Coordinates of C-alpha atoms (C1' of nucleotides) in Angstrom, one line a residue:
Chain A
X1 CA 148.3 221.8 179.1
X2 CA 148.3 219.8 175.7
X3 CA 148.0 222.2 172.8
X4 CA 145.5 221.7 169.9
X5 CA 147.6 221.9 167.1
X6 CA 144.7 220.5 164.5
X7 CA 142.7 223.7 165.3
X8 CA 145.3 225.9 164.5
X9 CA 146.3 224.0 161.1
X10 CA 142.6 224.9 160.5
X11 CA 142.7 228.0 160.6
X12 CA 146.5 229.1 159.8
X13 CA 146.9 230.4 155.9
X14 CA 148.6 227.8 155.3
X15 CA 152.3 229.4 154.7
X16 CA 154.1 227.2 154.7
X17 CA 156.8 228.4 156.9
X18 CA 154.1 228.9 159.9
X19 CA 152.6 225.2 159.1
X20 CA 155.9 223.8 159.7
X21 CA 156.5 225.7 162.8
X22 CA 153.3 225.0 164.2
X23 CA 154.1 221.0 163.6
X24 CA 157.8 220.8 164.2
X25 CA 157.4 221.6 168.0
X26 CA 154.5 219.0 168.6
X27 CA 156.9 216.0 167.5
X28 CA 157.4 214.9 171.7
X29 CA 153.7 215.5 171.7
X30 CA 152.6 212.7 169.4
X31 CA 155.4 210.2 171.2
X32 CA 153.9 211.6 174.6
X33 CA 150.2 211.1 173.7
X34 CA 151.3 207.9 171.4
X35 CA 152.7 206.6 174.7
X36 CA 149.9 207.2 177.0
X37 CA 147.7 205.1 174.7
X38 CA 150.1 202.5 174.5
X39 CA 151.1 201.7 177.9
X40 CA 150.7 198.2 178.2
X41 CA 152.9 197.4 175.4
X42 CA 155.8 199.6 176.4
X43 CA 157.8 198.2 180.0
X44 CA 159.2 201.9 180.6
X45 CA 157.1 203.3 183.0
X46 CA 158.3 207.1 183.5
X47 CA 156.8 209.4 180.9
X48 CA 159.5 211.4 180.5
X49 CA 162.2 208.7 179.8
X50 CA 159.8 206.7 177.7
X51 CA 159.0 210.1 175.3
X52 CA 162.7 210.7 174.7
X53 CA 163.7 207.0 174.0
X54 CA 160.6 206.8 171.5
X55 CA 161.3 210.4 169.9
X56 CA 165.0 208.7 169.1
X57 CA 163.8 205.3 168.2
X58 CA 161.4 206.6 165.6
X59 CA 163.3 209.3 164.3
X60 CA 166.4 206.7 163.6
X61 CA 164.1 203.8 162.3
X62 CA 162.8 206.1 159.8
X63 CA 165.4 207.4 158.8
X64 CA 167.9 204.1 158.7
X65 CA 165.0 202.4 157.0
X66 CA 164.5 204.9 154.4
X67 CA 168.0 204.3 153.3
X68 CA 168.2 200.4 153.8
X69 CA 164.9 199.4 154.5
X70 CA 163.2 198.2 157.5
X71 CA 164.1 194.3 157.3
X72 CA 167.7 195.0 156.1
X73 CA 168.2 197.4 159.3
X74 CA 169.2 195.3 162.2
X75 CA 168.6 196.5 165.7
X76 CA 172.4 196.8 166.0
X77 CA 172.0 199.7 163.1
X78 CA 169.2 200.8 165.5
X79 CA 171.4 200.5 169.0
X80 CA 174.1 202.6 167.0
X81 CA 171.6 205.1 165.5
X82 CA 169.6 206.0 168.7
X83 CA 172.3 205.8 171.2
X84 CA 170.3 202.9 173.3
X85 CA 171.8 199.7 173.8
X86 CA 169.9 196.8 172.5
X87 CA 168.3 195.8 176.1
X88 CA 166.9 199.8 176.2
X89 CA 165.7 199.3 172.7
X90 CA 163.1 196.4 173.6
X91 CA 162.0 197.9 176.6
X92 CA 160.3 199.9 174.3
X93 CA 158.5 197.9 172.3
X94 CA 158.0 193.7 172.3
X95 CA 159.9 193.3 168.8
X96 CA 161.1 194.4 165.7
X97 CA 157.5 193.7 163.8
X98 CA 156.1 195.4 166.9
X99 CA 158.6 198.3 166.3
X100 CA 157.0 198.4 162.7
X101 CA 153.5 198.7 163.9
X102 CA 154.2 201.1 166.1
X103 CA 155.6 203.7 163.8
X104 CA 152.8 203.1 160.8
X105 CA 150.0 203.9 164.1
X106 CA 152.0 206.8 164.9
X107 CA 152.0 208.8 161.9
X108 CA 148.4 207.2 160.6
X109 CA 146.6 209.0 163.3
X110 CA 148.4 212.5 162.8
X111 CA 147.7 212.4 159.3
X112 CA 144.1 212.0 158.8
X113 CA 142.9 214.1 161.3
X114 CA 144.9 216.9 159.9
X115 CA 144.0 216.5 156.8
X116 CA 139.9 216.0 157.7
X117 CA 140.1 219.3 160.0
X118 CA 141.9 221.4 157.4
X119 CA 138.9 222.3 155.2
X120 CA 136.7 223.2 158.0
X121 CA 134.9 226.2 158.0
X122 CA 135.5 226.3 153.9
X123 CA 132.4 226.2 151.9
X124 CA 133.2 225.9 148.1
X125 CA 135.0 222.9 147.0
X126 CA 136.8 224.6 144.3
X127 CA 138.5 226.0 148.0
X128 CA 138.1 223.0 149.3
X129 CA 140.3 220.8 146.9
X130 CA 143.1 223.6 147.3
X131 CA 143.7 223.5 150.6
X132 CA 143.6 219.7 150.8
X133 CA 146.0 219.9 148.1
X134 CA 148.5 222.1 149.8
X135 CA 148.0 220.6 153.8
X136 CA 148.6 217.2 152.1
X137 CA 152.1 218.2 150.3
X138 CA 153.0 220.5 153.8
X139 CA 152.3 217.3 156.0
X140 CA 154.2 215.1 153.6
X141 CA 156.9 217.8 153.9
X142 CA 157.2 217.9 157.7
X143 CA 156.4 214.4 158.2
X144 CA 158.5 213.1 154.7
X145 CA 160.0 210.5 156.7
X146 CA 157.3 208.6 157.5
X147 CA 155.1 209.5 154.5
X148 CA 158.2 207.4 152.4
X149 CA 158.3 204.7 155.1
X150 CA 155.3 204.2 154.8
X151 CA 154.4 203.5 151.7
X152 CA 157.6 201.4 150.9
X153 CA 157.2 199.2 153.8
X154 CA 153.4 198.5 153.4
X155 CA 154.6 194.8 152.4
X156 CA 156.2 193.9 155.2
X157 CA 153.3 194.2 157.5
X158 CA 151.2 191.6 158.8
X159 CA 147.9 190.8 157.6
X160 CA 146.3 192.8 160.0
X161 CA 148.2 196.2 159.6
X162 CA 148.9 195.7 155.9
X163 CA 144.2 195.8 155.6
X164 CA 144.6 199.3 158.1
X165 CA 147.5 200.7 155.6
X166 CA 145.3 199.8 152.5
X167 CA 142.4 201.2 153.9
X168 CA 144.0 204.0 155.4
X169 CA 145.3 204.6 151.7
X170 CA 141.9 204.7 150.7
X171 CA 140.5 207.3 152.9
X172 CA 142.7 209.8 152.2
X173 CA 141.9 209.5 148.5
X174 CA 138.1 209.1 149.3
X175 CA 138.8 213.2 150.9
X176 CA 139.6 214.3 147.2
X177 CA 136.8 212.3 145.9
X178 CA 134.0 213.5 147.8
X179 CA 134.9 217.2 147.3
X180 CA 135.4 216.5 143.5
X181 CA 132.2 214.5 143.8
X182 CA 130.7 217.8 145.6
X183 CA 131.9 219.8 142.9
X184 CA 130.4 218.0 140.1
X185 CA 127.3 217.9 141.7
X186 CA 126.8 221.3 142.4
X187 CA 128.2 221.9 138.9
X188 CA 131.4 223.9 139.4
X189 CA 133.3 221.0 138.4
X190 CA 133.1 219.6 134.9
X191 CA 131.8 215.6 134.9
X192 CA 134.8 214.1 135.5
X193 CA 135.6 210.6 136.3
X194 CA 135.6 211.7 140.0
X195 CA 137.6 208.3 140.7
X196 CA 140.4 208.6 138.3
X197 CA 140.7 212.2 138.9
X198 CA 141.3 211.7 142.7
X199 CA 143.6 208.9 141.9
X200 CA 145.7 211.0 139.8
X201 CA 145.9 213.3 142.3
X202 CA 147.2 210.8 145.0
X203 CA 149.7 209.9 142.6
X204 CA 150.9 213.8 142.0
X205 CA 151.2 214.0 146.1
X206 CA 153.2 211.1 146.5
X207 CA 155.7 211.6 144.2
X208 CA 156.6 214.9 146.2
X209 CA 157.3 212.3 149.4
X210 CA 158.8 209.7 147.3
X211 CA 161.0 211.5 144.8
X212 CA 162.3 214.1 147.1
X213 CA 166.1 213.8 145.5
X214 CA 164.7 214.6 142.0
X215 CA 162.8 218.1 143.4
X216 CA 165.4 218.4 145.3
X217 CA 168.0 219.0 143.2
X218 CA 165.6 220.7 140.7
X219 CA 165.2 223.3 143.4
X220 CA 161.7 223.2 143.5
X221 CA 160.1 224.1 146.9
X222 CA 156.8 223.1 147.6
X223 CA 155.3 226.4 147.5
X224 CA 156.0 225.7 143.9
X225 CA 154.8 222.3 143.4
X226 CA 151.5 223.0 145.5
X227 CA 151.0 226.0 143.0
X228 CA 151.8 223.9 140.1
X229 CA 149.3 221.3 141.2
X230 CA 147.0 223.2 141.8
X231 CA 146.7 224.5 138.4
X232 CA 147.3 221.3 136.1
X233 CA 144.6 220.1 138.5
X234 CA 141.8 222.9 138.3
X235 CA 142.9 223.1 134.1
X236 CA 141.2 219.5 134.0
X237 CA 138.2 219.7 136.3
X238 CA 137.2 223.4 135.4
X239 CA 137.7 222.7 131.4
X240 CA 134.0 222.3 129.8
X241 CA 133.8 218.2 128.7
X242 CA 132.2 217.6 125.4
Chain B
X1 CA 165.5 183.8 113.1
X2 CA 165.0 186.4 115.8
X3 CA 162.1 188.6 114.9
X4 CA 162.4 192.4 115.3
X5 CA 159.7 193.4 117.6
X6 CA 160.5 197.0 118.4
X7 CA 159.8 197.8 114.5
X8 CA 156.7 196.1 115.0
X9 CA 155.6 197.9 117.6
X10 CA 156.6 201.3 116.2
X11 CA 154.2 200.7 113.7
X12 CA 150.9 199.0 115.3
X13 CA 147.9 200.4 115.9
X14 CA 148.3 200.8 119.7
X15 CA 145.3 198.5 120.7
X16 CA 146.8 196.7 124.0
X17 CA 145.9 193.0 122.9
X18 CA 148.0 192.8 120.0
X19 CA 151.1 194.6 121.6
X20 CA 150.8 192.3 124.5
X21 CA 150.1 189.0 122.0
X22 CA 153.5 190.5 120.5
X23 CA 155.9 190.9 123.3
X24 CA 154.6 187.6 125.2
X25 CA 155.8 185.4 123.3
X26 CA 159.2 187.1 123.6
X27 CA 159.9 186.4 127.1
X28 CA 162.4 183.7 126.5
X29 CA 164.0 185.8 123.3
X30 CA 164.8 188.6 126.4
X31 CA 166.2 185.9 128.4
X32 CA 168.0 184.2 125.4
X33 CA 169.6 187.8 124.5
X34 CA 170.8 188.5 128.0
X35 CA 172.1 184.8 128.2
X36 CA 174.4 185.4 125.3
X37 CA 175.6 188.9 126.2
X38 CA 176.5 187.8 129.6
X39 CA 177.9 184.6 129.0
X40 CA 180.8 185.1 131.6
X41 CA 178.9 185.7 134.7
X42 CA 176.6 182.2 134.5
X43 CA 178.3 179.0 134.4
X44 CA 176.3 176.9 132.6
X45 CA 177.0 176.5 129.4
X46 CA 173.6 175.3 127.3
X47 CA 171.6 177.6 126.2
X48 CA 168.6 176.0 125.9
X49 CA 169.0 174.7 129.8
X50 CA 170.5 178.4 130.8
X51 CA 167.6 180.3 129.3
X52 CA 164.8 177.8 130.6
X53 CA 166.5 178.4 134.3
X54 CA 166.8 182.3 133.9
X55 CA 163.0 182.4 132.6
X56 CA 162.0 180.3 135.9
X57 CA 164.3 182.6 138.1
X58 CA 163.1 185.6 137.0
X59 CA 159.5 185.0 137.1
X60 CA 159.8 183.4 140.5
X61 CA 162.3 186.3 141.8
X62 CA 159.9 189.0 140.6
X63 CA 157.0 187.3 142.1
X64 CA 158.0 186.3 145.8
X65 CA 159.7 189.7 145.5
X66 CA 156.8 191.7 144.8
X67 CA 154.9 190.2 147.5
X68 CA 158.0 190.1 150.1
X69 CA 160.4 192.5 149.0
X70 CA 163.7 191.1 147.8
X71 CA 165.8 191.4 150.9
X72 CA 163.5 189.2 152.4
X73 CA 163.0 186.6 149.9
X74 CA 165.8 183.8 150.7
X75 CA 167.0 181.5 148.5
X76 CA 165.0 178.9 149.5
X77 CA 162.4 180.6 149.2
X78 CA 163.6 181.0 145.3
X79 CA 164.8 177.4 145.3
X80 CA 161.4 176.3 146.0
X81 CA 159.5 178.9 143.9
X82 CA 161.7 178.1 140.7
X83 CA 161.5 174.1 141.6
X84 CA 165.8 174.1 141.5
X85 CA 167.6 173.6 143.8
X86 CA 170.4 175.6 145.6
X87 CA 173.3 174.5 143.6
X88 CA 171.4 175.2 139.8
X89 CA 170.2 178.4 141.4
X90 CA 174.0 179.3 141.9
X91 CA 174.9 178.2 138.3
X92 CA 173.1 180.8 136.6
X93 CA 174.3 183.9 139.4
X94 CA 177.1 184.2 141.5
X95 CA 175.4 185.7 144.4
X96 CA 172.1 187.4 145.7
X97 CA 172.8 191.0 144.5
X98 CA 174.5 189.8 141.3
X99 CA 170.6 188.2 140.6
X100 CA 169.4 191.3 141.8
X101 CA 171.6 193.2 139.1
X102 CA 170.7 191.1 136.0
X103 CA 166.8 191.7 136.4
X104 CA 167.6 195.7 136.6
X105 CA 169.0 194.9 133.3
X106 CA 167.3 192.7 132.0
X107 CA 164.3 195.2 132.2
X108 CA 165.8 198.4 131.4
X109 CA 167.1 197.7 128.0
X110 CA 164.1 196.5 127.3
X111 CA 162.3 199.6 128.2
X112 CA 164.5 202.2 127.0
X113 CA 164.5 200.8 123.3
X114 CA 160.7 200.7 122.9
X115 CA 159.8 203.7 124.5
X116 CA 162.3 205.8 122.2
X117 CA 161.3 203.5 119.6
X118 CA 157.7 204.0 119.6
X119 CA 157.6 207.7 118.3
X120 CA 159.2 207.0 115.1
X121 CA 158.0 208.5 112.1
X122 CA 155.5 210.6 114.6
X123 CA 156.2 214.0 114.2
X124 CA 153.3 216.0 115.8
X125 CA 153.9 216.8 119.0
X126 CA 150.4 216.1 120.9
X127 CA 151.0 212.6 118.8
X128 CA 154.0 211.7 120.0
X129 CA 152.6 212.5 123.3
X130 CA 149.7 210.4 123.2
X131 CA 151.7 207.8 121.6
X132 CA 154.4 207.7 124.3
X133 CA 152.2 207.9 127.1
X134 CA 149.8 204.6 125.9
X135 CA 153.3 202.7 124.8
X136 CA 154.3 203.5 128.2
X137 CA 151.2 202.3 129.7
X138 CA 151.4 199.0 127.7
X139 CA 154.4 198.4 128.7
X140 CA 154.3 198.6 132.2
X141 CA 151.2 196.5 132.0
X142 CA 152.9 193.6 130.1
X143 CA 155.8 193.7 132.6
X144 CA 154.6 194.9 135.5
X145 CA 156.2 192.5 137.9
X146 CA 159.0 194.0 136.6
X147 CA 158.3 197.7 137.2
X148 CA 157.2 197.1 140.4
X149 CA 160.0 195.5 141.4
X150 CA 162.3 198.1 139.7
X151 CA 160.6 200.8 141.6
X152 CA 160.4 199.4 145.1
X153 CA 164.0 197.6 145.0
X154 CA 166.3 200.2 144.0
X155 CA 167.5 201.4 147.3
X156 CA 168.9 197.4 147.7
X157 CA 171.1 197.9 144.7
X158 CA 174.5 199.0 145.1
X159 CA 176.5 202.3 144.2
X160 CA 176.8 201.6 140.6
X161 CA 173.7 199.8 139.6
X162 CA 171.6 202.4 142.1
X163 CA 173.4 205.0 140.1
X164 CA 172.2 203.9 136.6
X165 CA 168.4 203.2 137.8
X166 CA 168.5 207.1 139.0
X167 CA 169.5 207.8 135.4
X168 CA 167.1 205.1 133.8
X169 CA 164.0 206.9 135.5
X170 CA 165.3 210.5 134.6
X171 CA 165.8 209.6 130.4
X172 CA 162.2 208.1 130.7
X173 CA 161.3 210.8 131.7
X174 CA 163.3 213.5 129.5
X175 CA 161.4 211.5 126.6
X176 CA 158.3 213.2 127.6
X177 CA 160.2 216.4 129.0
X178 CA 161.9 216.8 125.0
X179 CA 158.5 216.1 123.4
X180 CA 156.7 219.1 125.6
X181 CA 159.6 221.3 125.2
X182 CA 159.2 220.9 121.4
X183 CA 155.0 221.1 121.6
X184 CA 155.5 224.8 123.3
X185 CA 158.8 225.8 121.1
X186 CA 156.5 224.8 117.8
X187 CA 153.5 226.6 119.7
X188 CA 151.1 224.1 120.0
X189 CA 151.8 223.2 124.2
X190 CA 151.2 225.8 126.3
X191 CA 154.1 227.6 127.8
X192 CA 153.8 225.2 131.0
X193 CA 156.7 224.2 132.8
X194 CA 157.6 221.7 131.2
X195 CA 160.0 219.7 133.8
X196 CA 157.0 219.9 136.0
X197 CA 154.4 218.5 133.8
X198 CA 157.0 215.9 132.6
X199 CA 157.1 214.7 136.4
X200 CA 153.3 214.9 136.8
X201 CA 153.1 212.6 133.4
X202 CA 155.7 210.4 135.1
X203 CA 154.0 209.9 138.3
X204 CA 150.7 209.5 136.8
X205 CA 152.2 206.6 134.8
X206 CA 154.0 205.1 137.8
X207 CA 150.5 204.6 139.4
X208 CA 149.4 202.6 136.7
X209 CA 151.5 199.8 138.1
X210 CA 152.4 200.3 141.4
X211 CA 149.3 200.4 142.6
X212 CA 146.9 198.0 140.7
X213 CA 145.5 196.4 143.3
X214 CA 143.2 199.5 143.3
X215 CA 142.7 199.8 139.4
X216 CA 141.6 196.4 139.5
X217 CA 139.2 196.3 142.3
X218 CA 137.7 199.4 140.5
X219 CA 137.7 197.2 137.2
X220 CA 139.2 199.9 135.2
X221 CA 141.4 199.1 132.1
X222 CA 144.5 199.9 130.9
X223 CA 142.7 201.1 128.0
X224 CA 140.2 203.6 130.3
X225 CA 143.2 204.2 132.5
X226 CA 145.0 205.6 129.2
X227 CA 142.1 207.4 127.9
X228 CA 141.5 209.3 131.1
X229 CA 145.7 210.4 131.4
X230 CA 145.9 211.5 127.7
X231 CA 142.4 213.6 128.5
X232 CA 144.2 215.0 131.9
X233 CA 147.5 216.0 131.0
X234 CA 146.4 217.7 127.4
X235 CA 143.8 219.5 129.4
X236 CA 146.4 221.3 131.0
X237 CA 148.9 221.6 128.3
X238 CA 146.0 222.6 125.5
X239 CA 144.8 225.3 127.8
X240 CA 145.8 228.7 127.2
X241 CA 147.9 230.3 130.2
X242 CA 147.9 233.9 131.3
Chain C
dG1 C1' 166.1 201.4 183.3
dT2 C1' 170.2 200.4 181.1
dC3 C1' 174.1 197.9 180.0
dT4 C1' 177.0 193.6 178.3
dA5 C1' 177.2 189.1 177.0
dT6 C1' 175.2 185.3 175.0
dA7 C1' 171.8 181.7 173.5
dT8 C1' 169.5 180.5 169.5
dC9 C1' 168.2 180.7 164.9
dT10 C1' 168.2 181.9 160.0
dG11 C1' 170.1 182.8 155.6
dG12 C1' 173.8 183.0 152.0
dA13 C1' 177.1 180.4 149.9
dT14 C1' 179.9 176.1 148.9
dA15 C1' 181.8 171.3 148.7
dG16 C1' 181.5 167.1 146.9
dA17 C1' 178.5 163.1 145.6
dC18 C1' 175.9 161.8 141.7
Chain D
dG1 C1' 174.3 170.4 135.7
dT2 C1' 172.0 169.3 139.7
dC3 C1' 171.4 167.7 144.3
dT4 C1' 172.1 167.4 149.6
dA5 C1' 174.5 168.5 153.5
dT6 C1' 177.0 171.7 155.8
dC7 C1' 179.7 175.9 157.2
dC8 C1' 179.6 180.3 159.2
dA9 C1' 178.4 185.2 159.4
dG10 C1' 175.0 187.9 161.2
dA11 C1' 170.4 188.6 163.1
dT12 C1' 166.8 188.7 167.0
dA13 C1' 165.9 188.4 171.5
dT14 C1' 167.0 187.6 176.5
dA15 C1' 169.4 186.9 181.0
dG16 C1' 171.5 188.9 184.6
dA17 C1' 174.8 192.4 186.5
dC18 C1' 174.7 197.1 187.7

DNA sequence: GTCTATATCTGGATAGAC
DNA sequence: GTCTATCCAGATATAGAC
């Protein structure tokens, strides 16, 4: 019986240690339920065989692409990193653009609902913006691979997934800006500029994905960066504007 | 005789039209400069032709590139984007990477020298601060093909040259990590952490250009844009901690 | 379902005429 | 210095045996 992970995320205290945990485990379950959706583009027709082929396949695209990137990784690199010959390969997906579709759906669908479902039940958006805050940097940190593969490889898409990525981009800064918006309005926020201010805050969360080497070797976890946020946030937003 | 920019811009007024009037016209002087210290690796031996080519390569490289991403651009693709054909393309590089090389550097000295340049004869620190941040700003905004490409390429580069762009983005950003260390040692930051905040500043900035689709769209200058960042991040470093 | 072998094509780089 | 024509390495995708 499938387990409702987003529920859990919900209502977890967000540790960060139990948040990765909790996510780590459900990886075949996105391939499973990310294969039942997809069945007519994927030949394989035993579930079992068609989870563990696309567990490997994504887990080496992401992370041979994240080195090279995805056009300079051939599908030998591919046949080499998964184990699967090239014939195994595309009975798993159609082609190499198909490939890159696939693994922008995959993760697009995890993310937002996570991060939609995380704030209910919370009330004040001072609350509110924290939480996002730290589910967004504890996603990016569990799901890093993608998070960075996806936002370098937005160019290579076709028109038709490059307007989903965009927008996709979109809503998750719309999130920060209704609950600043929200906390203008019922005036526990100063008057910012609600758009800049979520912008800025987009940019903060991605450099944790995208600069991972640099925190790295500063030895920064993200318990640190989350708390750091946090604060150079809530310094502008709670500061009286003249 | 070769005008001295950088002097010219450590002294304006910081309004964005006239540094931009001021380092347009220099495009060729950048090209003409890196023509004559890298005389050995381009065959021809005009300068006038050589620098009319490497201004057509460039912007053609930086443009199909930004839109592509390098790997994928081929050299016809450059042949017919510059308007010259194979042969004068390889008279002016000796290979794909090597062309990939020379607009890393053609860039970063560039950058380095004005950012470090810009502060002189500033000696408060919130000044310099403000200063470096709106230079940077500027900057990216007058060669933002450029930084784009920079940022999104530099996995493509090899060892060496992947090496220096690691250590190009860490001393822009210890210019802003030296000028908060100095604000809190002199007492007027905040004791913040300051390799934090210098990161924060650094992503903030990195937005600017990487993303200006969105900034655009929103019709927000790079003027607002540098209003809002110097409000933001003094916000947090003006506020007294506990 | 998975493998190997291969058809087909594309792209970087060069040779040699002008 | 620049052009065209061409070589060849390496890539995607498939066919057919197991």
């Amino acid at each position: 019986m499938p387990h409702n992970h987003q529920q859990d995320l919900g209502r977890a205290e967000l540790k960060f240690d139990a948040f990765k945990d909790l996510l780590h485990i459900s990886k075949e379950d996105i391939c499973r339920r990310f294969f039942l959706e997809n069945r007519e583009s994927i030949r394989i027709k035993k579930e079992d065989v068609a989870v563990r082929n696309l567990v490997k396949i994504f887990d080496a695209a992401l992370a041979i692409s994240n080195k090279k990137g995805f056009p300079t990784m051939s599908m030998r690199d591919l046949s080499a990193g998964t184990g699967l010959s090239m014939g195994a390969l595309y009975n798993c997906f159609s082609s190499k653009d198909d490939l890159l579709d696939m693994i922008q759906e995959q993760g697009r669908t995890v993310v937002i609902k996570i991060l939609t479902d995380c704030t209910s039940g919370v009330d004040d958006p001072r609350q509110k913006l924290r939480r996002t805050v730290q589910t967004h940097l504890y996603l990016s940190e569990v799901m890093q691979p993608w998070f960075y593969f996806s936002y370098m490889e937005t160019k290579n898409l076709g028109k038709e997934e490059h307007k989903r990525a965009i927008e996709s981009e979109l809503a998750t800064e719309k999130v920060f800006l209704d609950i600043i918006e929200e906390g203008i309005s019922s005036g526990i926020f100063s008057p910012v500029d609600a758009g800049l201010t979520a912008a800025a805050i987009k940019a903060t969360l991605q450099d944790w994905y995208l600069k991972r080497w640099k925190y790295e070797r500063r030895k920064v976890t993200v318990e640190d960066y989350s708390h750091f946020l946090v604060d150079f946030i809530e310094s502008y937003i709670l500061t009286e504007k003249n």
